[in-house]
Tab-separated table of C-alpha atoms in Angstrom:
chain	number	residue	atom	x	y	z
A	1388	MET	CA	-43.985	-9.273	-10.905
A	1389	ASN	CA	-41.364	-12.013	-10.647
A	1390	LEU	CA	-39.209	-11.179	-7.620
A	1391	ALA	CA	-36.284	-13.319	-8.748
A	1392	SER	CA	-36.151	-11.662	-12.166
A	1393	GLU	CA	-36.317	-8.183	-10.622
A	1394	LEU	CA	-33.501	-8.958	-8.211
A	1395	LYS	CA	-31.475	-10.371	-11.085
A	1396	ARG	CA	-32.063	-7.141	-13.018
A	1397	LEU	CA	-30.792	-5.098	-10.096
A	1398	GLY	CA	-27.850	-7.439	-9.650
A	1399	ARG	CA	-27.006	-7.391	-13.352
A	1400	HIS	CA	-26.980	-3.604	-13.584
A	1401	SER	CA	-25.082	-3.278	-10.294
A	1402	LEU	CA	-22.479	-5.717	-11.581
A	1403	VAL	CA	-22.010	-3.898	-14.872
A	1404	TYR	CA	-21.982	-0.487	-13.197
A	1405	GLY	CA	-19.421	-1.840	-10.796
A	1406	ILE	CA	-16.959	-2.910	-13.480
A	1407	GLY	CA	-15.589	0.582	-13.900
A	1408	GLY	CA	-15.744	1.132	-10.167
A	1409	LEU	CA	-14.005	-2.170	-9.484
A	1410	VAL	CA	-11.141	-1.316	-11.802
A	1411	SER	CA	-10.947	2.123	-10.202
A	1412	ARG	CA	-10.863	0.719	-6.660
A	1413	ILE	CA	-8.323	-1.954	-7.507
A	1414	LEU	CA	-6.065	0.559	-9.214
A	1415	ALA	CA	-6.505	2.996	-6.320
A	1416	VAL	CA	-5.298	0.302	-3.939
A	1417	LEU	CA	-2.493	-0.747	-6.279
A	1418	LEU	CA	-1.411	2.889	-6.559
A	1419	LEU	CA	-0.784	3.012	-2.813
A	1420	PRO	CA	2.863	1.956	-3.256
A	1421	LEU	CA	3.279	4.799	-5.757
A	1422	TYR	CA	1.685	7.338	-3.439
A	1423	THR	CA	3.533	6.182	-0.344
A	1424	HIS	CA	6.850	6.226	-2.237
A	1425	TYR	CA	6.558	9.664	-3.834
A	1426	LEU	CA	4.328	11.485	-1.324
A	1427	THR	CA	4.895	12.345	2.303
A	1428	LYS	CA	2.228	11.609	4.895
A	1429	ALA	CA	1.489	15.351	4.956
A	1430	ASP	CA	1.001	15.362	1.156
A	1431	TYR	CA	-1.382	12.454	1.417
A	1432	GLY	CA	-3.303	14.148	4.213
A	1433	ALA	CA	-3.536	17.386	2.192
A	1434	ILE	CA	-5.031	15.523	-0.765
A	1435	GLU	CA	-7.652	13.877	1.439
A	1436	THR	CA	-8.550	17.226	3.019
A	1437	LEU	CA	-9.089	18.881	-0.371
A	1438	ILE	CA	-11.191	15.934	-1.525
A	1439	ALA	CA	-13.325	16.450	1.577
A	1440	LEU	CA	-13.691	20.171	0.800
A	1441	ALA	CA	-14.701	19.450	-2.798
A	1442	ALA	CA	-17.288	16.944	-1.602
A	1443	VAL	CA	-19.088	19.488	0.591
A	1444	LEU	CA	-19.040	22.120	-2.132
A	1445	VAL	CA	-20.531	19.676	-4.633
A	1446	ILE	CA	-23.455	19.096	-2.257
A	1447	VAL	CA	-24.105	22.832	-1.913
A	1448	LEU	CA	-23.686	23.674	-5.590
A	1449	ARG	CA	-25.920	20.854	-6.818
A	1450	ALA	CA	-28.733	22.074	-4.555
A	1451	GLY	CA	-30.345	18.631	-4.600
A	1452	ILE	CA	-30.997	18.673	-8.353
A	1453	SER	CA	-29.101	15.438	-8.944
A	1454	SER	CA	-31.502	13.545	-6.650
A	1455	ALA	CA	-34.555	15.306	-8.072
A	1456	PHE	CA	-33.391	14.388	-11.577
A	1457	PHE	CA	-34.030	10.673	-10.979
A	1458	ARG	CA	-37.430	11.153	-9.385
A	1459	PHE	CA	-38.725	13.598	-11.998
A	1460	TYR	CA	-37.315	11.658	-14.946
A	1461	PHE	CA	-39.416	8.635	-13.978
A	1462	ASP	CA	-42.440	10.819	-13.240
A	1463	ALA	CA	-42.323	12.272	-16.771
A	1464	LYS	CA	-44.952	10.785	-19.065
A	1465	THR	CA	-43.646	11.796	-22.503
A	1466	ASP	CA	-40.304	12.048	-24.279
A	1467	ALA	CA	-40.641	15.841	-24.392
A	1468	GLU	CA	-41.090	15.998	-20.621
A	1469	ARG	CA	-38.059	13.773	-20.082
A	1470	VAL	CA	-35.929	15.948	-22.376
A	1471	ALA	CA	-37.000	19.009	-20.385
A	1472	VAL	CA	-35.851	17.304	-17.169
A	1473	VAL	CA	-32.502	16.460	-18.790
A	1474	ARG	CA	-31.855	19.939	-20.156
A	1475	THR	CA	-32.987	21.816	-17.079
A	1476	SER	CA	-30.755	19.672	-14.870
A	1477	PHE	CA	-27.798	19.995	-17.252
A	1478	TRP	CA	-27.816	23.785	-17.495
A	1479	PHE	CA	-28.390	24.296	-13.797
A	1480	THR	CA	-25.471	21.998	-12.981
A	1481	MET	CA	-23.222	23.708	-15.537
A	1482	SER	CA	-24.036	27.161	-14.153
A	1483	MET	CA	-23.456	26.243	-10.525
A	1484	ALA	CA	-20.242	24.330	-11.265
A	1485	THR	CA	-18.848	27.309	-13.183
A	1486	ALA	CA	-19.750	29.712	-10.367
A	1487	GLY	CA	-17.936	27.435	-7.922
A	1488	LEU	CA	-14.868	27.226	-10.157
A	1489	ILE	CA	-14.603	30.997	-10.500
A	1490	ALA	CA	-14.922	31.486	-6.746
A	1491	GLY	CA	-12.275	28.842	-6.097
A	1492	LEU	CA	-9.770	30.362	-8.517
A	1493	VAL	CA	-10.240	33.856	-7.092
A	1494	LEU	CA	-10.103	32.770	-3.429
A	1495	ALA	CA	-7.387	30.113	-3.763
A	1496	ALA	CA	-4.852	31.923	-1.584
A	1497	PRO	CA	-7.092	32.569	1.466
A	1498	ILE	CA	-8.537	29.068	1.225
A	1499	ALA	CA	-5.027	27.606	1.179
A	1500	HIS	CA	-4.096	29.668	4.241
A	1501	ALA	CA	-7.236	28.583	6.103
A	1502	LEU	CA	-6.439	24.936	5.390
A	1503	ASN	CA	-3.229	25.034	7.398
A	1504	GLY	CA	-0.618	26.092	4.878
A	1505	MET	CA	-1.645	24.317	1.674
A	1506	THR	CA	-0.503	25.929	-1.549
A	1507	PRO	CA	-2.914	27.948	-3.751
A	1508	GLY	CA	-1.981	25.673	-6.641
A	1509	LEU	CA	-3.388	22.659	-4.830
A	1510	VAL	CA	-6.615	24.543	-4.125
A	1511	ARG	CA	-7.007	25.623	-7.763
A	1512	ALA	CA	-6.486	22.058	-8.950
A	1513	ALA	CA	-9.141	20.853	-6.491
A	1514	PHE	CA	-11.695	23.365	-7.810
A	1515	ILE	CA	-11.047	22.385	-11.412
A	1516	GLY	CA	-11.645	18.816	-10.344
A	1517	LEU	CA	-14.886	19.899	-8.679
A	1518	TRP	CA	-16.152	21.472	-11.923
A	1519	ALA	CA	-15.240	18.373	-13.906
A	1520	GLN	CA	-16.859	16.022	-11.393
A	1521	MET	CA	-20.189	17.868	-11.254
A	1522	ASN	CA	-20.638	18.050	-15.015
A	1523	TYR	CA	-19.362	14.536	-15.682
A	1524	GLU	CA	-21.738	12.964	-13.155
A	1525	GLN	CA	-24.713	14.843	-14.566
A	1526	LEU	CA	-24.054	13.453	-18.044
A	1527	THR	CA	-23.424	9.907	-16.863
A	1528	ALA	CA	-26.674	10.054	-14.872
A	1529	LEU	CA	-28.426	9.803	-18.237
A	1530	PHE	CA	-27.042	6.301	-18.720
A	1531	ARG	CA	-28.357	5.399	-15.264
A	1532	VAL	CA	-31.960	6.501	-15.814
A	1533	GLU	CA	-31.925	4.780	-19.203
A	1534	GLU	CA	-30.502	1.653	-17.496
A	1535	ARG	CA	-27.713	1.541	-20.059
A	1536	SER	CA	-25.215	0.104	-17.639
A	1537	VAL	CA	-22.755	-1.094	-20.301
A	1538	GLN	CA	-22.308	2.406	-21.704
A	1539	PHE	CA	-21.903	3.766	-18.183
A	1540	ALA	CA	-19.214	1.171	-17.456
A	1541	LEU	CA	-17.361	1.991	-20.677
A	1542	ALA	CA	-17.306	5.681	-19.774
A	1543	SER	CA	-16.057	4.812	-16.285
A	1544	LEU	CA	-13.318	2.558	-17.630
A	1545	ALA	CA	-12.152	5.228	-20.063
A	1546	ASN	CA	-12.081	7.745	-17.223
A	1547	VAL	CA	-10.041	5.407	-15.035
A	1548	LEU	CA	-7.508	4.553	-17.724
A	1549	VAL	CA	-6.848	8.187	-18.621
A	1550	THR	CA	-6.690	9.164	-14.957
A	1551	ILE	CA	-4.209	6.439	-14.035
A	1552	THR	CA	-1.976	7.222	-17.002
A	1553	ALA	CA	-1.954	10.932	-16.199
A	1554	THR	CA	-1.353	10.325	-12.483
A	1555	VAL	CA	1.584	7.970	-13.023
A	1556	LEU	CA	3.196	10.417	-15.455
A	1557	LEU	CA	2.692	13.422	-13.189
A	1558	VAL	CA	3.724	11.757	-9.932
A	1559	ALA	CA	6.327	9.127	-10.871
A	1560	VAL	CA	7.859	10.581	-14.051
A	1561	TRP	CA	7.557	14.344	-13.633
A	1562	HIS	CA	7.602	14.356	-9.808
A	1563	LYS	CA	4.759	16.841	-9.347
A	1564	GLY	CA	3.841	15.478	-5.939
A	1565	ALA	CA	0.420	16.156	-4.448
A	1566	ILE	CA	-0.667	18.515	-7.217
A	1567	GLY	CA	0.146	15.777	-9.732
A	1568	VAL	CA	-2.345	13.479	-7.997
A	1569	LEU	CA	-5.113	16.091	-8.151
A	1570	VAL	CA	-4.437	17.052	-11.766
A	1571	GLY	CA	-4.252	13.405	-12.767
A	1572	ASN	CA	-7.587	12.742	-11.090
A	1573	PHE	CA	-9.510	15.368	-13.046
A	1574	THR	CA	-7.741	14.842	-16.389
A	1575	GLY	CA	-9.594	11.615	-17.143
A	1576	THR	CA	-12.900	13.119	-16.016
A	1577	LEU	CA	-12.517	16.112	-18.329
A	1578	VAL	CA	-11.512	14.005	-21.330
A	1579	VAL	CA	-14.492	11.661	-20.994
A	1580	TRP	CA	-16.869	14.562	-20.268
A	1581	VAL	CA	-15.947	16.216	-23.564
A	1582	ALA	CA	-16.607	12.939	-25.403
A	1583	LEU	CA	-19.972	12.506	-23.650
A	1584	LEU	CA	-20.921	16.094	-24.429
A	1585	ALA	CA	-20.491	15.401	-28.138
A	1586	TYR	CA	-22.368	12.098	-27.840
A	1587	ARG	CA	-25.328	13.675	-26.013
A	1588	ARG	CA	-25.489	16.927	-27.989
A	1589	TYR	CA	-28.925	16.143	-29.454
A	1590	GLN	CA	-30.393	16.028	-25.933
A	1591	LEU	CA	-28.685	19.147	-24.604
A	1592	GLY	CA	-30.415	21.996	-26.384
A	1593	LEU	CA	-30.846	25.495	-24.948
A	1594	GLU	CA	-33.911	24.778	-22.849
A	1595	PHE	CA	-34.496	25.605	-19.195
A	1596	SER	CA	-37.948	25.192	-17.689
A	1597	ARG	CA	-38.401	27.511	-14.719
A	1598	THR	CA	-41.623	25.816	-13.688
A	1599	LEU	CA	-39.993	22.398	-13.735
A	1600	PHE	CA	-36.933	23.738	-11.943
A	1601	ARG	CA	-39.065	25.125	-9.096
A	1602	GLU	CA	-40.720	21.732	-8.655
A	1603	MET	CA	-37.377	19.932	-8.718
A	1604	ASN	CA	-35.980	22.495	-6.314
A	1605	ARG	CA	-38.776	21.856	-3.819
A	1606	PHE	CA	-37.884	18.166	-3.893
A	1607	GLY	CA	-34.121	18.596	-3.876
A	1608	MET	CA	-33.386	21.546	-1.578
A	1609	PRO	CA	-34.351	19.726	1.651
A	1610	LEU	CA	-31.689	17.175	0.714
A	1611	VAL	CA	-28.916	19.802	0.813
A	1612	PRO	CA	-28.675	20.126	4.622
A	1613	ALA	CA	-29.051	16.342	4.791
A	1614	GLY	CA	-26.200	16.005	2.301
A	1615	LEU	CA	-24.039	18.401	4.296
A	1616	ALA	CA	-24.609	16.358	7.417
A	1617	LEU	CA	-23.662	13.223	5.477
A	1618	TRP	CA	-20.509	14.971	4.323
A	1619	ALA	CA	-19.665	15.768	7.924
A	1620	ILE	CA	-19.984	12.120	8.825
A	1621	ASN	CA	-17.989	11.042	5.767
A	1622	PHE	CA	-15.101	13.499	5.922
A	1623	ILE	CA	-15.002	15.664	9.020
A	1624	ASP	CA	-13.075	12.965	10.872
A	1625	ARG	CA	-10.116	13.747	8.617
A	1626	LEU	CA	-10.385	17.465	9.335
A	1627	PHE	CA	-10.447	16.780	13.086
A	1628	LEU	CA	-7.521	14.379	12.764
A	1629	THR	CA	-5.497	16.938	10.801
A	1630	THR	CA	-6.229	19.676	13.345
A	1631	ILE	CA	-5.834	17.610	16.526
A	1632	SER	CA	-3.354	14.855	15.639
A	1633	GLY	CA	-1.659	16.247	12.529
A	1634	ALA	CA	-1.609	15.412	8.830
A	1635	GLY	CA	0.530	12.332	9.486
A	1636	GLU	CA	-2.238	10.695	11.509
A	1637	THR	CA	-4.694	11.623	8.751
A	1638	GLY	CA	-2.411	9.916	6.246
A	1639	LEU	CA	-2.442	6.702	8.292
A	1640	TYR	CA	-6.227	6.896	8.650
A	1641	SER	CA	-6.534	7.411	4.895
A	1642	ILE	CA	-4.750	4.106	4.307
A	1643	GLY	CA	-7.490	2.406	6.312
A	1644	VAL	CA	-10.081	4.314	4.299
A	1645	ARG	CA	-8.520	3.057	1.068
A	1646	ILE	CA	-8.558	-0.571	2.181
A	1647	SER	CA	-12.164	-0.354	3.402
A	1648	SER	CA	-13.116	1.256	0.077
A	1649	VAL	CA	-13.790	-2.259	-1.227
A	1650	ILE	CA	-17.067	-2.030	0.700
A	1651	VAL	CA	-17.609	1.430	-0.724
A	1652	PHE	CA	-17.118	-0.013	-4.201
A	1653	LEU	CA	-19.814	-2.618	-3.668
A	1654	PHE	CA	-22.134	-0.013	-2.217
A	1655	THR	CA	-21.387	2.497	-4.998
A	1656	ALA	CA	-22.132	-0.074	-7.697
A	1657	PHE	CA	-25.427	-0.840	-5.983
A	1658	ARG	CA	-26.294	2.822	-5.397
A	1659	THR	CA	-25.657	3.624	-9.041
A	1660	ALA	CA	-28.322	1.135	-10.110
A	1661	TRP	CA	-30.643	1.508	-7.116
A	1662	PRO	CA	-32.642	4.752	-7.751
A	1663	ALA	CA	-33.588	3.902	-11.338
A	1664	PHE	CA	-34.437	0.333	-10.361
A	1665	ALA	CA	-36.421	1.276	-7.250
A	1666	TYR	CA	-38.453	4.034	-8.912
A	1667	SER	CA	-39.147	1.921	-12.005
A	1668	ILE	CA	-41.299	-0.533	-9.969
A	1669	GLU	CA	-44.705	1.099	-10.251
A	1670	ASP	CA	-46.800	-1.222	-8.062
A	1671	ASP	CA	-46.327	-0.464	-4.356
A	1672	ARG	CA	-46.872	-4.052	-3.234
A	1673	ASP	CA	-44.207	-5.326	-5.611
A	1674	ALA	CA	-41.870	-2.504	-4.616
A	1675	LYS	CA	-42.185	-3.171	-0.877
A	1676	ARG	CA	-41.609	-6.900	-1.248
A	1677	THR	CA	-38.559	-6.279	-3.421
A	1678	TYR	CA	-37.094	-3.668	-1.065
A	1679	GLY	CA	-37.269	-6.143	1.816
A	1680	PHE	CA	-35.128	-8.721	0.039
A	1681	VAL	CA	-32.746	-6.085	-1.303
A	1682	LEU	CA	-31.875	-4.910	2.220
A	1683	THR	CA	-31.166	-8.462	3.417
A	1684	TYR	CA	-28.976	-9.447	0.491
A	1685	LEU	CA	-27.073	-6.155	0.381
A	1686	LEU	CA	-26.228	-6.308	4.083
A	1687	LEU	CA	-25.227	-9.974	3.741
A	1688	LEU	CA	-22.650	-9.122	1.071
A	1689	CYS	CA	-21.381	-6.049	2.899
A	1690	CYS	CA	-21.041	-7.885	6.227
A	1691	TRP	CA	-19.152	-10.761	4.617
A	1692	LEU	CA	-16.706	-8.341	3.031
A	1693	SER	CA	-16.403	-6.472	6.334
A	1694	VAL	CA	-15.378	-9.663	8.111
A	1695	ALA	CA	-12.829	-10.525	5.428
A	1696	LEU	CA	-11.284	-7.067	5.141
A	1697	GLY	CA	-11.322	-6.419	8.867
A	1698	LEU	CA	-9.482	-9.653	9.698
A	1699	LEU	CA	-7.088	-9.595	6.724
A	1700	ALA	CA	-6.261	-5.873	6.916
A	1701	PRO	CA	-2.806	-6.270	8.541
A	1702	TRP	CA	-1.539	-8.456	5.713
A	1703	ILE	CA	-3.163	-6.331	3.008
A	1704	VAL	CA	-1.501	-3.193	4.350
A	1705	HIS	CA	1.855	-4.959	4.648
A	1706	VAL	CA	1.721	-5.958	0.991
A	1707	LEU	CA	0.613	-2.575	-0.356
A	1708	THR	CA	2.446	-0.014	1.778
A	1709	ARG	CA	5.653	0.731	3.620
A	1710	PRO	CA	6.286	0.197	7.383
A	1711	GLN	CA	5.350	3.729	8.441
A	1712	TYR	CA	1.818	3.132	7.087
A	1713	TYR	CA	1.167	-0.291	8.670
A	1714	ALA	CA	-0.774	1.178	11.588
A	1715	GLY	CA	-3.540	2.177	9.182
A	1716	ALA	CA	-4.818	-1.415	9.279
A	1717	ARG	CA	-6.232	-0.879	12.772
A	1718	VAL	CA	-9.232	1.141	11.552
A	1719	VAL	CA	-10.260	-1.034	8.601
A	1720	ALA	CA	-12.840	-3.226	10.376
A	1721	LEU	CA	-14.634	-0.278	11.969
A	1722	LEU	CA	-14.764	1.645	8.695
A	1723	CYS	CA	-16.078	-1.409	6.832
A	1724	PHE	CA	-18.985	-1.819	9.232
A	1725	ALA	CA	-19.640	1.921	9.030
A	1726	ALA	CA	-19.975	1.626	5.252
A	1727	THR	CA	-22.299	-1.352	5.731
A	1728	ALA	CA	-24.622	0.717	7.944
A	1729	TYR	CA	-24.622	3.468	5.316
A	1730	ALA	CA	-25.589	0.941	2.654
A	1731	GLY	CA	-28.582	-0.071	4.752
A	1732	TYR	CA	-29.531	3.585	5.203
A	1733	THR	CA	-29.616	4.058	1.432
A	1734	VAL	CA	-32.114	1.230	0.986
A	1735	MET	CA	-34.296	2.712	3.722
A	1736	ALA	CA	-34.192	6.221	2.275
A	1737	ILE	CA	-35.725	5.184	-1.067
A	1738	GLY	CA	-39.167	4.987	0.533
A	1739	ILE	CA	-38.903	8.651	1.531
A	1740	GLY	CA	-38.094	9.591	-2.047
A	1741	ARG	CA	-40.904	7.445	-3.375
A	1742	VAL	CA	-43.523	9.392	-1.422
A	1743	ARG	CA	-41.658	12.728	-1.950
A	1744	ARG	CA	-41.391	13.426	1.778
A	1745	THR	CA	-37.737	14.487	1.860
A	1746	GLN	CA	-38.178	17.575	4.033
A	1747	PHE	CA	-37.275	15.798	7.289
A	1748	ASN	CA	-34.198	13.893	6.107
A	1749	TRP	CA	-31.955	16.607	7.493
A	1750	ILE	CA	-33.130	15.956	11.058
A	1751	ILE	CA	-31.901	12.371	10.840
A	1752	THR	CA	-28.556	13.190	9.277
A	1753	PHE	CA	-27.985	16.198	11.560
A	1754	ALA	CA	-28.538	14.029	14.626
A	1755	ALA	CA	-25.989	11.518	13.313
A	1756	ALA	CA	-23.553	14.295	12.386
A	1757	ALA	CA	-23.861	15.823	15.864
A	1758	LEU	CA	-23.035	12.453	17.396
A	1759	ASN	CA	-20.112	12.083	15.002
A	1760	ILE	CA	-18.687	15.508	15.817
A	1761	GLY	CA	-19.108	15.004	19.548
A	1762	LEU	CA	-17.389	11.622	19.492
A	1763	ASN	CA	-14.571	12.953	17.296
A	1764	ILE	CA	-13.911	15.749	19.783
A	1765	ALA	CA	-14.065	13.331	22.709
A	1766	LEU	CA	-12.199	10.358	21.259
A	1767	ILE	CA	-9.530	11.688	18.869
A	1768	PRO	CA	-7.324	13.340	21.540
A	1769	PRO	CA	-6.873	10.098	23.553
A	1770	TYR	CA	-7.260	7.520	20.760
A	1771	GLY	CA	-6.320	9.236	17.503
A	1772	MET	CA	-7.587	7.561	14.353
A	1773	ILE	CA	-9.280	4.748	16.327
A	1774	GLY	CA	-11.458	7.381	17.967
A	1775	ALA	CA	-12.334	8.813	14.554
A	1776	ALA	CA	-13.317	5.367	13.264
A	1777	ILE	CA	-15.515	4.697	16.314
A	1778	ALA	CA	-17.244	8.036	15.773
A	1779	THR	CA	-17.913	7.158	12.142
A	1780	VAL	CA	-19.443	3.737	12.767
A	1781	ALA	CA	-21.591	5.092	15.631
A	1782	ALA	CA	-22.934	7.908	13.456
A	1783	TYR	CA	-23.863	5.635	10.565
A	1784	ALA	CA	-25.536	3.159	12.886
A	1785	LEU	CA	-27.653	5.928	14.404
A	1786	MET	CA	-28.515	7.243	10.949
A	1787	PHE	CA	-29.700	3.808	9.847
A	1788	VAL	CA	-31.891	3.412	12.915
A	1789	LEU	CA	-33.475	6.856	12.638
A	1790	MET	CA	-34.125	6.528	8.902
A	1791	THR	CA	-35.716	3.144	9.521
A	1792	VAL	CA	-38.144	4.665	12.018
A	1793	ASN	CA	-39.047	7.578	9.712
A	1794	ALA	CA	-39.291	5.558	6.512
A	1795	GLN	CA	-41.419	2.851	8.095
A	1796	ARG	CA	-43.788	5.531	9.346
A	1797	LEU	CA	-44.254	7.038	5.874
A	1798	TYR	CA	-43.784	4.020	3.611
A	1799	PRO	CA	-43.906	0.787	5.636
A	1800	VAL	CA	-41.977	-2.113	4.099
A	1801	PRO	CA	-41.891	-5.710	5.433
A	1802	TYR	CA	-38.141	-5.893	5.994
A	1803	GLN	CA	-36.722	-9.217	7.207
A	1804	TRP	CA	-35.489	-8.013	10.582
A	1805	ARG	CA	-34.723	-11.377	12.154
A	1806	ARG	CA	-32.452	-12.238	9.249
A	1807	VAL	CA	-30.830	-8.787	9.327
A	1808	VAL	CA	-30.043	-9.040	13.043
A	1809	THR	CA	-28.648	-12.557	12.559
A	1810	LEU	CA	-26.289	-11.696	9.705
A	1811	VAL	CA	-25.007	-8.529	11.396
A	1812	GLY	CA	-24.541	-10.230	14.764
A	1813	VAL	CA	-22.523	-13.114	13.320
A	1814	ALA	CA	-20.326	-10.751	11.295
A	1815	VAL	CA	-19.512	-8.554	14.273
A	1816	GLY	CA	-18.937	-11.590	16.492
A	1817	LEU	CA	-16.463	-13.200	14.066
A	1818	THR	CA	-14.542	-9.956	13.655
A	1819	VAL	CA	-14.292	-9.302	17.387
A	1820	MET	CA	-13.220	-12.886	18.039
A	1821	GLY	CA	-10.502	-12.691	15.399
A	1822	LYS	CA	-9.164	-9.455	16.860
A	1823	LEU	CA	-9.224	-10.714	20.449
A	1824	VAL	CA	-7.213	-13.857	19.640
A	1825	HIS	CA	-4.876	-11.946	17.297
A	1826	ALA	CA	-5.744	-14.383	14.527
A	1827	SER	CA	-2.941	-15.576	12.308
A	1828	LEU	CA	-3.364	-15.400	8.534
A	1829	PRO	CA	-4.742	-18.981	8.190
A	1830	VAL	CA	-7.189	-18.431	11.054
A	1831	ALA	CA	-8.310	-15.076	9.650
A	1832	LEU	CA	-8.928	-16.672	6.254
A	1833	ALA	CA	-10.863	-19.529	7.856
A	1834	LEU	CA	-13.077	-17.153	9.822
A	1835	ALA	CA	-13.834	-15.107	6.718
A	1836	VAL	CA	-14.735	-18.193	4.674
A	1837	ALA	CA	-16.854	-19.614	7.488
A	1838	TYR	CA	-19.189	-16.616	7.738
A	1839	PRO	CA	-21.976	-17.662	5.307
A	1840	PHE	CA	-21.861	-21.258	6.580
A	1841	LEU	CA	-22.273	-20.199	10.218
A	1842	LEU	CA	-25.572	-18.585	9.247
A	1843	LEU	CA	-26.959	-21.968	8.179
A	1844	PRO	CA	-27.584	-23.544	11.635
A	1845	LEU	CA	-28.995	-20.216	12.854
A	1846	GLY	CA	-31.947	-20.485	10.495
A	1847	PHE	CA	-30.937	-17.516	8.365
A	1848	TYR	CA	-31.604	-19.054	4.954
A	1849	LEU	CA	-35.078	-19.513	3.512
A	1850	PRO	CA	-36.025	-22.948	2.080
A	1851	ALA	CA	-35.492	-21.788	-1.511
A	1852	GLU	CA	-32.102	-20.342	-0.578
A	1853	ARG	CA	-31.050	-23.548	1.185
A	1854	ALA	CA	-32.012	-25.555	-1.891
A	1855	ARG	CA	-29.900	-23.278	-4.034
A	1856	LEU	CA	-26.961	-23.602	-1.648
A	1857	ARG	CA	-27.225	-27.398	-1.740
A	1858	ARG	CA	-26.975	-27.284	-5.509
A	1859	LEU	CA	-23.957	-24.994	-5.328
A	1860	VAL	CA	-22.224	-26.817	-2.474
A	1861	PRO	CA	-23.014	-30.550	-2.686
A	1862	LEU	CA	-21.076	-31.220	0.505
A	1863	ALA	CA	-23.637	-29.205	2.483
A	1864	ARG	CA	-26.206	-32.011	2.042
């Protein structure tokens, strides 16, 4: 196997997958002026809370089938077996999503009351969005296992364009407020899902294999408690902030989340391509060598972006929001490095899936979630959203460390630890230095640009990489 060609394949698919995500992230950031003009901080906090609720329900309702789908699709030996995996996954997802929707519509009022005075209409809109999201992602997963990244990107772009149009009309023209944001978000998903349903109709016959489902369930169910713990780390900070500091503080924190979502975009594009790519490498020696380089390069990109976003956050927030939201810039650097640790965790976790030893993942994520909850309780009262951000980065760092220990025990991979420690250490050092000196805009830009060059005298780059850099940057000779 040619390592360079394999890495290029992963990079190519990640890039194409990321096109739709990039447009979505850019538009989400550009929509901040719209949201901050037409929504109150409490509205914005309510939207984020309902998104968090939908995320946890998706984990429970999927019951791990979405993860099992990738593993079993690549284990299938014939077209008939692959079709059975597709159909069984589709009908299970449809059934569970519909059950969740019905429950949400019936229980909208008590759920709204439990969530500190939200309206039942907002809750109903969130559950419709949940149904649309589950079914849409199951259909687009077919493009991922087939490595048809262009078609996936086209579906994503269509979804984004319809969603943005609907959201602008509902919020800015018809003044529907928070419910307009939620309805706009699921409108594009539903429209594209209907189109994909017609396109995939030949694959979606009335077939459900109970035997196959039991096997997939054994693989996927242990991932449910792990997924719930991940949800806690991802979203429970906003619930604690809303309860302890109020929805206004959650709104400020959400601005920081939006800015740091650039890292999430990079990671999401990678994660979309990663399972199909990783499982498609049949030879274990080739797979292990490839995984080692993937971790190094992914963390290098994420750390560079973390430095840039963390140092430039004050000016980004000033451009995109109004004065009452400027404080949200203070959490951007911490949240960026938290997302970077999560990206590393995802690379580590693929070894567990490869050997089908998922039953202990929940221990790792529960330990990280417990740390996250404890730090949120301890740090939010005195420090507000800064405390929540510290809790998040600490939890993801612990999760990465614990998954590394477990994965290396079950599926040892020769990761490039010296290089990983070097790139992370330099990134954190630059960010801390910039914050301590209250770097001006020119200094912040200079520090961000300097990051990859500072790695050079530290011996980070391999000979082949240095040769490539010399060709790209003649002045480095």
